[in-house]
Coordinates of C-alpha atoms and ligand atoms in Angstrom, one line a residue:
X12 CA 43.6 41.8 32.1
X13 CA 40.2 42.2 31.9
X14 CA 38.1 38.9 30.4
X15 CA 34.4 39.4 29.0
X16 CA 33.0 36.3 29.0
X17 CA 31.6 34.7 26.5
X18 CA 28.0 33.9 26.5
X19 CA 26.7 30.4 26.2
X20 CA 27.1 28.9 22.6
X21 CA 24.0 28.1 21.0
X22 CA 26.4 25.5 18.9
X23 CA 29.2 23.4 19.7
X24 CA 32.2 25.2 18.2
X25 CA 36.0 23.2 17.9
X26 CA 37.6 26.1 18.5
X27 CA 37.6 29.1 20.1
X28 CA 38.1 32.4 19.0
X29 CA 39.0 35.7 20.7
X30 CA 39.7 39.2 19.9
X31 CA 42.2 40.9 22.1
X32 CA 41.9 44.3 22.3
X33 CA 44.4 46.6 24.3
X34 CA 43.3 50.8 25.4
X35 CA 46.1 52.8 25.3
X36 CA 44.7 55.4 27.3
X37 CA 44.1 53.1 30.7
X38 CA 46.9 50.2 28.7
X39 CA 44.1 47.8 30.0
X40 CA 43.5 44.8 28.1
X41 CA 40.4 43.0 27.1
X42 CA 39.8 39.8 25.7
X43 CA 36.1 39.3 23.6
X44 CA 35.3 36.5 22.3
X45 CA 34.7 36.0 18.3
X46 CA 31.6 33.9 18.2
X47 CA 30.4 32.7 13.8
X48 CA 33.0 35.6 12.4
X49 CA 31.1 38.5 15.1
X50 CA 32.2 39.8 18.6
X51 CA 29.1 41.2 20.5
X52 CA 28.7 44.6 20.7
X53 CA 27.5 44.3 24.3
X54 CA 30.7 42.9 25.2
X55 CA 32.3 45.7 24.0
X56 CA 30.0 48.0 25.3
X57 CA 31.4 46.1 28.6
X58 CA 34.5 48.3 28.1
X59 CA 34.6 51.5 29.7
X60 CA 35.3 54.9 27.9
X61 CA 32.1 55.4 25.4
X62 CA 31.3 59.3 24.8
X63 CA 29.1 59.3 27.4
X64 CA 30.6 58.0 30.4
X65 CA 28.9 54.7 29.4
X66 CA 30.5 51.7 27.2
X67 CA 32.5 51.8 24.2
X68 CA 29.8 52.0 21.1
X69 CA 30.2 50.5 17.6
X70 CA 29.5 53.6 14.9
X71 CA 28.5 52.2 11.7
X72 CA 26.5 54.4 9.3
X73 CA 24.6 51.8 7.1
X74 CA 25.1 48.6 9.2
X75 CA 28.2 47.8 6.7
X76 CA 29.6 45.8 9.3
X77 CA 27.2 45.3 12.0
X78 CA 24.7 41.8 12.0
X79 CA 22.1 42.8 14.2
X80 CA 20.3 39.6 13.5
X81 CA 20.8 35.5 13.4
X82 CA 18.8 34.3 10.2
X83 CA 18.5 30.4 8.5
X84 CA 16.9 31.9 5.2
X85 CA 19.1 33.4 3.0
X86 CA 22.8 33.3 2.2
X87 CA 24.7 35.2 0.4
X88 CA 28.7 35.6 -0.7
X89 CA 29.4 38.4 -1.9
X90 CA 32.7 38.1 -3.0
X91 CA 32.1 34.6 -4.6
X92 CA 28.6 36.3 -6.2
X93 CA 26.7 33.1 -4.2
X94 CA 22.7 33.6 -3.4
X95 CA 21.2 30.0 -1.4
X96 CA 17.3 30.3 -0.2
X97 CA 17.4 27.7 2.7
X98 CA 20.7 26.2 1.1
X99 CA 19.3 26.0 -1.9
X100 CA 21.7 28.1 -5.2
X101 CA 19.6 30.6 -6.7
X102 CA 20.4 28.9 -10.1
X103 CA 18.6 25.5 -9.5
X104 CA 15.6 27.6 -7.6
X105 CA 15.0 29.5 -10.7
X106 CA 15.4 26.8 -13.3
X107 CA 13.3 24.2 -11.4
X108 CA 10.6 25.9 -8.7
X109 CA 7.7 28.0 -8.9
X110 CA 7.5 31.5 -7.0
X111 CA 4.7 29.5 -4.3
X112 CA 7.2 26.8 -3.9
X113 CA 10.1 28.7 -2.9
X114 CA 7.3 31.4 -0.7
X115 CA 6.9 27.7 0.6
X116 CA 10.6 27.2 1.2
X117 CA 11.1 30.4 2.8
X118 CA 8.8 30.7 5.1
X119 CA 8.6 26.9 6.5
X120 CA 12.3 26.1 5.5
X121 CA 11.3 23.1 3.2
X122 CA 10.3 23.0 -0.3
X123 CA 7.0 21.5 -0.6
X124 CA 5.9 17.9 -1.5
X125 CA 3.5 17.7 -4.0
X126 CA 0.4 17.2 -1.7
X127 CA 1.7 20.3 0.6
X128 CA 1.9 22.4 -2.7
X129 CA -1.4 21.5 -3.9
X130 CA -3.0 22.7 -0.7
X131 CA -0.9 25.6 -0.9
X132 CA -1.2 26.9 -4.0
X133 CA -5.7 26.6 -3.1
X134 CA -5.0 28.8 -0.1
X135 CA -3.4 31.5 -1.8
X136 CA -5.7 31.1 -4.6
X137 CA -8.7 31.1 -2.5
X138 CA -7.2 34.9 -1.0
X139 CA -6.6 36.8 -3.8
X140 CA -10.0 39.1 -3.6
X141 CA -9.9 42.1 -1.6
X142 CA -12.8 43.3 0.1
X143 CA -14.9 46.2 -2.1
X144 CA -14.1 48.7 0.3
X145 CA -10.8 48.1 -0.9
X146 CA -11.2 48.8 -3.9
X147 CA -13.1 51.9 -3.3
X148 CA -10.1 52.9 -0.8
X149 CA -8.4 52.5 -3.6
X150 CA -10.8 55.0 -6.0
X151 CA -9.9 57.5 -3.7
X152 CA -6.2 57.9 -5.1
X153 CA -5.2 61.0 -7.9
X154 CA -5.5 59.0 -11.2
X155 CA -1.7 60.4 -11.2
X156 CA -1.1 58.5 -7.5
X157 CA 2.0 56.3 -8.2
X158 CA 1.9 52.5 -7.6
X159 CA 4.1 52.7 -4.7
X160 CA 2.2 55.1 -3.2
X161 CA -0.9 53.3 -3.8
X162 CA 0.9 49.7 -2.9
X163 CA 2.5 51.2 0.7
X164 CA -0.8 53.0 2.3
X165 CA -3.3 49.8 0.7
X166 CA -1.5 47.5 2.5
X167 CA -0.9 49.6 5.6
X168 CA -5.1 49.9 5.3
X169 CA -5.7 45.8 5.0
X170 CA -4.5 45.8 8.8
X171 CA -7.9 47.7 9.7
X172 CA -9.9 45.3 7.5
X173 CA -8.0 41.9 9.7
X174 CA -7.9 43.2 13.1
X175 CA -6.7 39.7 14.3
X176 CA -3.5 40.4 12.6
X177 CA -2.5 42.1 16.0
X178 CA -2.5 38.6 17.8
X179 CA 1.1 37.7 16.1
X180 CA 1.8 35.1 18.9
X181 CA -0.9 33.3 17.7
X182 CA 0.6 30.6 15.2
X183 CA -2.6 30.4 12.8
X184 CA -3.4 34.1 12.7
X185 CA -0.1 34.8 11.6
X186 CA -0.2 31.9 9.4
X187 CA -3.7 33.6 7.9
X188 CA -2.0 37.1 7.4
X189 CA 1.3 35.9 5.8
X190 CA -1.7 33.9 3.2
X191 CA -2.9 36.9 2.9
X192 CA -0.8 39.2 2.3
X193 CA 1.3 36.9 -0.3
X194 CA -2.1 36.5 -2.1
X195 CA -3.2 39.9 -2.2
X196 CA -0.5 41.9 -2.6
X197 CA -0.4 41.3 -7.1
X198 CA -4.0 41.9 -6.9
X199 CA -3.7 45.6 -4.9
X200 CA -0.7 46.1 -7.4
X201 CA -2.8 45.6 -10.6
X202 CA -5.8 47.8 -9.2
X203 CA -3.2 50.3 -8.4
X204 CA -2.1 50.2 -12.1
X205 CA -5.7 50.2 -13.1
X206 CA -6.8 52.9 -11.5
X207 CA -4.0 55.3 -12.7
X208 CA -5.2 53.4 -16.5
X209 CA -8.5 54.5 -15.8
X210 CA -9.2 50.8 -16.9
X211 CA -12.1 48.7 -14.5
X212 CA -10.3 46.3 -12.1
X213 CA -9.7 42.6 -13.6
X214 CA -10.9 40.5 -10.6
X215 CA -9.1 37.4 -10.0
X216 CA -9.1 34.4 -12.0
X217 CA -8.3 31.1 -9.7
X218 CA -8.1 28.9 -12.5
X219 CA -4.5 30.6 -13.1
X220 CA -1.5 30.4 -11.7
X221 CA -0.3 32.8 -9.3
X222 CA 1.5 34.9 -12.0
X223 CA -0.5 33.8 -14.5
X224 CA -3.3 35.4 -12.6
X225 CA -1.6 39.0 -11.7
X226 CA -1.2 39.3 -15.8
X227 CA -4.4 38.8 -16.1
X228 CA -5.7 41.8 -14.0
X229 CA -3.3 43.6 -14.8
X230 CA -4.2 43.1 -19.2
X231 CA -7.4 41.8 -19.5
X232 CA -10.0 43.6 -21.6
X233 CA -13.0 42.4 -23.1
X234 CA -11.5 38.6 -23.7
X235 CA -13.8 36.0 -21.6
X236 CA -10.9 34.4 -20.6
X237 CA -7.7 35.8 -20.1
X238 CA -4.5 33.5 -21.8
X239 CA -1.2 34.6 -20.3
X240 CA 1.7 33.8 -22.9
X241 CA 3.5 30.7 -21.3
X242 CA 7.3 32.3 -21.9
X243 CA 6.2 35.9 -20.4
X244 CA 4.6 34.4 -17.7
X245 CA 7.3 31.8 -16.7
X246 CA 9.7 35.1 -17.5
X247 CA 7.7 37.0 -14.6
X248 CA 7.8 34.2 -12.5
X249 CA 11.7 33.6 -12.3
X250 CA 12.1 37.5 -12.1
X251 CA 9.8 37.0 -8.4
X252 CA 11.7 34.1 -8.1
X253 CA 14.6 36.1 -7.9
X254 CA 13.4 38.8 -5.7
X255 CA 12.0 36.9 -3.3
X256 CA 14.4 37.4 -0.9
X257 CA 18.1 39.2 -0.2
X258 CA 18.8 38.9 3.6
X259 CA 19.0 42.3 5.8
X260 CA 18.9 44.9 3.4
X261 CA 17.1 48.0 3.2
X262 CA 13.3 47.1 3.5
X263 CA 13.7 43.5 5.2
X264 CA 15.7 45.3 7.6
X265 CA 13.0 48.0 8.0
X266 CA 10.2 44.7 8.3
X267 CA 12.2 43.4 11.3
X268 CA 12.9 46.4 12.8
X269 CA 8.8 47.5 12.7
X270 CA 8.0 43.9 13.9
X271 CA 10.1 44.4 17.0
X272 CA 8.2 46.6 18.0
X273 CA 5.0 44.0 17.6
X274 CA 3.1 45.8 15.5
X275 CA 1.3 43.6 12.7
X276 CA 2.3 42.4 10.0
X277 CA 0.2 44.4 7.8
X278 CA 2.2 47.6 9.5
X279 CA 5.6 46.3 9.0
X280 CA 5.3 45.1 5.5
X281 CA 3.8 48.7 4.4
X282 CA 6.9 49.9 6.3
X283 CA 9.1 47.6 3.8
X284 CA 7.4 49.3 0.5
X285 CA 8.4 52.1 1.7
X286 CA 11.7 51.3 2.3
X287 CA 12.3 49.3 -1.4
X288 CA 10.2 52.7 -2.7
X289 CA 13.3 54.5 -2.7
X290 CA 16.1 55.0 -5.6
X291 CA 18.8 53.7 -4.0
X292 CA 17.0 50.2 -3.5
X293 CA 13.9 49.1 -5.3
X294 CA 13.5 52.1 -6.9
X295 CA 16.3 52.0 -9.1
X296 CA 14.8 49.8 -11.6
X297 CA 12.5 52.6 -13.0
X298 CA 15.7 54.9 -12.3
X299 CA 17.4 52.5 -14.6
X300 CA 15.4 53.0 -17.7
X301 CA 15.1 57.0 -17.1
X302 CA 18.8 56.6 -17.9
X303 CA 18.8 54.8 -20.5
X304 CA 15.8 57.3 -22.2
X305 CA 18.2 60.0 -21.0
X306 CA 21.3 58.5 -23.1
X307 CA 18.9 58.3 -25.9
X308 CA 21.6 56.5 -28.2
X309 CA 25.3 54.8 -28.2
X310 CA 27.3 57.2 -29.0
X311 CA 26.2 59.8 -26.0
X312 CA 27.6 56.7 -23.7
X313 CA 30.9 57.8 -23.1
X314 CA 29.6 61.5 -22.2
X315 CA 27.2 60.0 -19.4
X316 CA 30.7 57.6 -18.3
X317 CA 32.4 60.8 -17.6
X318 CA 30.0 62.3 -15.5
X319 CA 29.1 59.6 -13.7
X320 CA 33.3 59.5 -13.1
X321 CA 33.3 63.0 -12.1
X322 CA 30.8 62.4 -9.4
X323 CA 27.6 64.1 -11.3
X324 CA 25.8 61.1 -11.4
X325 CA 25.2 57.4 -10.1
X326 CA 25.0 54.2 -13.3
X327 CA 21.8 53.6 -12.2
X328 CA 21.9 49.5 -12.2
X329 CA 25.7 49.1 -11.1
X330 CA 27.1 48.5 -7.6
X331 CA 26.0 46.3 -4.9
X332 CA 26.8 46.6 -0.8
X333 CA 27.2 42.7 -0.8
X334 CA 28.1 41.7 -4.3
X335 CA 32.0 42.9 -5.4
X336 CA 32.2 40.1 -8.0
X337 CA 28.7 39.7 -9.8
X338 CA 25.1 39.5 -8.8
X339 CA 24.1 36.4 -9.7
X340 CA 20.6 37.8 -10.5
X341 CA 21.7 39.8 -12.5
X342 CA 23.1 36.9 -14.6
X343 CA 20.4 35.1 -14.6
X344 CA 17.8 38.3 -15.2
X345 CA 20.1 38.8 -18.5
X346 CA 19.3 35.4 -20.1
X347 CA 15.6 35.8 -19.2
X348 CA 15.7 38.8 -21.4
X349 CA 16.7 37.0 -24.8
X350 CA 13.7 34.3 -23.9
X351 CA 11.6 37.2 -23.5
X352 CA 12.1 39.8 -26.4
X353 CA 11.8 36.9 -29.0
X354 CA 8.2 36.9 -28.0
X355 CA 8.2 40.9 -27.4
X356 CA 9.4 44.0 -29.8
X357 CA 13.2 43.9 -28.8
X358 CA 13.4 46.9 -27.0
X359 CA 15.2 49.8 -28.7
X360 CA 17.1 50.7 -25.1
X361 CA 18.5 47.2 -25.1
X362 CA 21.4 48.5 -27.1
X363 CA 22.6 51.2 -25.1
X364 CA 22.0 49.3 -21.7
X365 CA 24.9 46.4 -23.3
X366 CA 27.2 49.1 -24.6
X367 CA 26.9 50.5 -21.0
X368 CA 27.3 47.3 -19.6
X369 CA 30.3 46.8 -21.8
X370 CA 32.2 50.1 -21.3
X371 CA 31.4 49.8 -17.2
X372 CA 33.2 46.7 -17.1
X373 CA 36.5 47.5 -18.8
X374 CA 36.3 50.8 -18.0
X375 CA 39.3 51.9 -14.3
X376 CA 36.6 53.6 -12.3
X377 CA 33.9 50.8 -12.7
X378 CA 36.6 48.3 -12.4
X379 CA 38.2 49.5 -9.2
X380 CA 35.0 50.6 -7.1
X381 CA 34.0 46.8 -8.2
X382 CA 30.9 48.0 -9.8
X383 CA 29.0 45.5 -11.6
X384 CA 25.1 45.5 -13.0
X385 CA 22.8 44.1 -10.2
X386 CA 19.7 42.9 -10.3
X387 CA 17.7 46.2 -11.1
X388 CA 20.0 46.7 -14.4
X389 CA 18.1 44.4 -16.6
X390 CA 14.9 43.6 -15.0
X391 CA 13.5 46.8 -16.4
X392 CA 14.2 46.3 -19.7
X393 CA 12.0 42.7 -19.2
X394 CA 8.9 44.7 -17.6
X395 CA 9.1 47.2 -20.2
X396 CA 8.9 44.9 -23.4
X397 CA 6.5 42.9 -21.3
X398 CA 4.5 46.5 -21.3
X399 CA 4.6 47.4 -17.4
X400 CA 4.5 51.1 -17.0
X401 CA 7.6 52.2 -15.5
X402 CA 5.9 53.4 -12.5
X403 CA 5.0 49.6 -11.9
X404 CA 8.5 48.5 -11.8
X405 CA 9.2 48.9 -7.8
X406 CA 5.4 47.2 -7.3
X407 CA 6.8 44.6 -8.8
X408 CA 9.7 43.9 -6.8
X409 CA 7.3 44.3 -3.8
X410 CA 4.9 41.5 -4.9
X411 CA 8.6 39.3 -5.8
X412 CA 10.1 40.1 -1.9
X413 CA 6.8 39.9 -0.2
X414 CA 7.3 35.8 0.9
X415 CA 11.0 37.1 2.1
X416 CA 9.8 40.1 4.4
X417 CA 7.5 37.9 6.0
X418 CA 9.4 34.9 6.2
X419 CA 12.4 37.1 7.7
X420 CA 9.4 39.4 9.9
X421 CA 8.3 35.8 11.6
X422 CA 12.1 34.5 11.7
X423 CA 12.9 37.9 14.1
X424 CA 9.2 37.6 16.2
X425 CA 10.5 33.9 17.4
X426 CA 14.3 34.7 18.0
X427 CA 14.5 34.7 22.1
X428 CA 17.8 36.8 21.1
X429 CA 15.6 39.6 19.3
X430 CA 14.7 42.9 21.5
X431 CA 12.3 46.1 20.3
X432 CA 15.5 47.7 17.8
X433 CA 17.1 50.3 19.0
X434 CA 20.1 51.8 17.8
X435 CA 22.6 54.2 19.9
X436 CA 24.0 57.6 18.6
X437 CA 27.0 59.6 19.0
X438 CA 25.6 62.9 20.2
X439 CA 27.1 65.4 18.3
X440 CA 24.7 68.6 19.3
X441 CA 25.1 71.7 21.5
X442 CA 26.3 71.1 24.9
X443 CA 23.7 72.4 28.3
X444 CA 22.6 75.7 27.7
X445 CA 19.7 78.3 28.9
X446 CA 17.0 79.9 27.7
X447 CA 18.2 83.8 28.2
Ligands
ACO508 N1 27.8 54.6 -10.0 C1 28.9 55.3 -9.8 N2 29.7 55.2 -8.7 C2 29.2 54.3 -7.7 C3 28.0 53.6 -7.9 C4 27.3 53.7 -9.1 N3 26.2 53.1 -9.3 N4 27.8 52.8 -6.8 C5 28.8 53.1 -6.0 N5 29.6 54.0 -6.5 C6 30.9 54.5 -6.0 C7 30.6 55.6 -5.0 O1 30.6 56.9 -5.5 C8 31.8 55.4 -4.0 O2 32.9 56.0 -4.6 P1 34.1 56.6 -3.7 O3 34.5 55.6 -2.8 O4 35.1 57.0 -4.7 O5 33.5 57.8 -3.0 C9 32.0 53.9 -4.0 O6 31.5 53.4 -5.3 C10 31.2 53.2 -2.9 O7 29.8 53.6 -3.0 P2 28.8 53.5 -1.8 O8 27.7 54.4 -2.0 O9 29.6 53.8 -0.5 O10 28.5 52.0 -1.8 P3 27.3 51.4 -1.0 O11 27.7 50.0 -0.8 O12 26.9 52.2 0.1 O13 26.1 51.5 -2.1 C11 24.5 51.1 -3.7 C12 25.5 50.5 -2.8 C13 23.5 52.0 -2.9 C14 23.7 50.0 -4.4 C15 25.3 51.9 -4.8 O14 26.1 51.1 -5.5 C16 24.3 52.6 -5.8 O15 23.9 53.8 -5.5 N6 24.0 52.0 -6.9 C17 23.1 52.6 -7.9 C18 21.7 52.4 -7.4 C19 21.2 50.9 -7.7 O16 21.4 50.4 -8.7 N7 20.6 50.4 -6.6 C20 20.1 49.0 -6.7 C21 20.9 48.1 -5.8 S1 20.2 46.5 -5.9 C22 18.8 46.5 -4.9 O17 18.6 47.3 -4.1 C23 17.9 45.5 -5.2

């Protein structure tokens, strides 16, 4: 019998936990250790036998069972539909905090005392201009350039504008681009949206709060003074709230993996719009309401069912890697909605989105694949009556995760466990061959 050790515990366990695996080709046996629910693939990779002449690999397509990191700022239950920030529920964050406290939480682990939020709240305040070259950067875009677009290669840009940003073992300038970047990222979203208007930019107004502020350049017209409506703008904030982090999917995963490499943070974030750009993530909020225009009315709901059931189609909105139960966001996002459209014209695709909702849920196919609405399926609905272009809808998610990439970006650039990522493959290609 073969014995991989197990590594040194970081943790004092009570018990011990191993994994006894037998290989019927050699009929050696090999005992790994089961360390916090996870065996380590390089003790597997100890076994001999892999496809080429090296150690046995894990192949998982989409990570769906492989933690490749170690991570104190978000957990989630997927089963049990739980979301904690820092150990915190997602209900009581929502209900009680403002989106700068829990960037607060996040990123330093605590929520802030009053003091320590006062100060801040100034620093981000005091960050929210871009330089004019910026916006000029910006000018350059197609008046048809999508947000995303626009979002992803502005931010990318900011790292030429804070060269510094490369020194990200230095505590305080990664402390100044995480300021930075949190402060700046609703202002580069609102000149985005302005630009493709053809409206002037809104500069920033510090006297606002944080969301208070991003409404402003993102509405204001000839007003002096720009006066965000108190429900719409509490409404925004719990939807960033909300967004603000999710744990290792798509684009936090693509943040860490870009910081391993120790590029700045500037680099890896753009990396993470990217990422969230696409339909299957962040995307599918505006994919969400191009159904529901596409439906048009009720009774076409059972037609769209069917062909979503035959394979045609994805319910843009419904299904979840983690969440087989509910999404608690998605919860929350729906009673958001009610505060909102009694200030807002009740939007005429509300009724077709709870019909859908309701025929999903009792509905075999829905019921067995444990699809439920996630986040995405009502959020849309809330920036629409609020009168967000569609387009805007992923930009918004952006400026909502940005406190979670980083926090997560800075969690993986101090892990001593963390290496440049680096997957393996199965090679699958031609064997040797020769140029005739
Ligand atoms: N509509 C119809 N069927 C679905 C849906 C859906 N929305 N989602 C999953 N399924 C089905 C698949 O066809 C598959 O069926 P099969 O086993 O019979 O082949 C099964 O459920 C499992 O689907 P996967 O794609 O393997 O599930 P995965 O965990 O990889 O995907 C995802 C999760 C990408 C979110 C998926 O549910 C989806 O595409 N949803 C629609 C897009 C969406 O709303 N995305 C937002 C997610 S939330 C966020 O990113 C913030």
């Amino acid at each position: 019998m073969t014995i991989v050790k197990p590594a040194p515990k970081a943790r004092a366990s009570t018990e011990t936990r191993t994994l006894t695996i037998r290989d019927d080709s050699t009929g050696e046996t090999y005992v790994l250790p089961v360390e916090d629910g996870a065996i380590k693939a390089s003790d597997l990779a100890k076994i001999p036998g892999g496809s080429d002449g090296a150690g046995l690999l894990t192949y998982d397509p989409g990570f769906m069972a492989t933690a490749a990191v170690k991570s104190a700022i978000t957990y989630i239950d997927g089963d049990r539909g739980i979301l904690r920030y820092r150990g915190y529920p997602i209900e009581e964050l929502a209900e009680r905090c403002s989106f700068l406290e829990i960037a607060h939480l996040l990123l330093g682990g605590e929520l802030p005392a009053e003091e320590e939020l006062a100060r801040w709240q100034d620093e981000i305040t005091h960050h929210t201009f871009i330089h004019e070259n910026i916006k000029k950067f910006i000018d350059g875009f197609r008046h048809d350039a999508h947000p995303m677009g626009i979002l992803m290669s502005t931010v990318a840009a900011l790292s030429t504008f804070y060269p510094e940003a490369k020194r990200i073992a230095d505590e305080r300038a990664r402390r100044s681009q995480i300021v930075r970047l949190i402060a700046k990222m609703p202002t580069i979203a609102a000149f985005a949206y302005r630009h493709a208007a053809g409206l002037p930019y809104v500069y920033p107004d510090n006297d606002l709060s944080y969301t208070g502020n991003f409404l402003n350049m993102m509405w204001k017209t000839t007003e002096l003074k720009y006066d965000p409506d108190p429900v719409l703008e509490r409404a925004l904030e719990v939807l960033f709230i909300l967004h603000a982090d999710h744990e290792q999917n798509c684009s936090t995963s693509t943040v860490r993996v870009v910081g391993s490499s120790r590029s700045d943070p500037y680099s890896a974030v753009a990396a993470g719009i990217g990422a969230l750009y696409g339909p299957l993530h962040g995307g599918a909020n505006e994919q969400v309401l191009r159904m529901l225009e596409d439906i048009g009315s009720v009774d076409r709901i059972p037609e769209h069912i069917e062909r979503v059931k035959k394979g045609e189609l994805r319910l843009m909105g419904f299904g979840h890697r983690i969440y087989k139960s509910y999404d608690p966001r998605a919860k929350l996002i729906k009673t958001i909605a009610d505060d909102v459209f009694a200030v807002t014209r009740r939007s005429p695709l509300l009724d077709i989105a709870l019909e859908l909702e309701k025929i999903a849920l009792e509905d075999e196919y829905f019921v067995s694949h444990k699809l439920y609405p996630n986040v995405d399926f009502y959020s849309g609905l809330i920036y629409q009556a609020m009168g967000f272009p569609v387009e805007m809808f992923t930009s918004l998610f952006a400026i909502g995760r940005t406190p979670g990439w980083l926090a997560q970006w800075e969690e993986g650039l101090l892990d001593p466990d963390q290496r440049i990522a680096r997957p393996r493959q199965i090679y699958t290609g031609a064997d040797l061959r020769h140029v005739d």
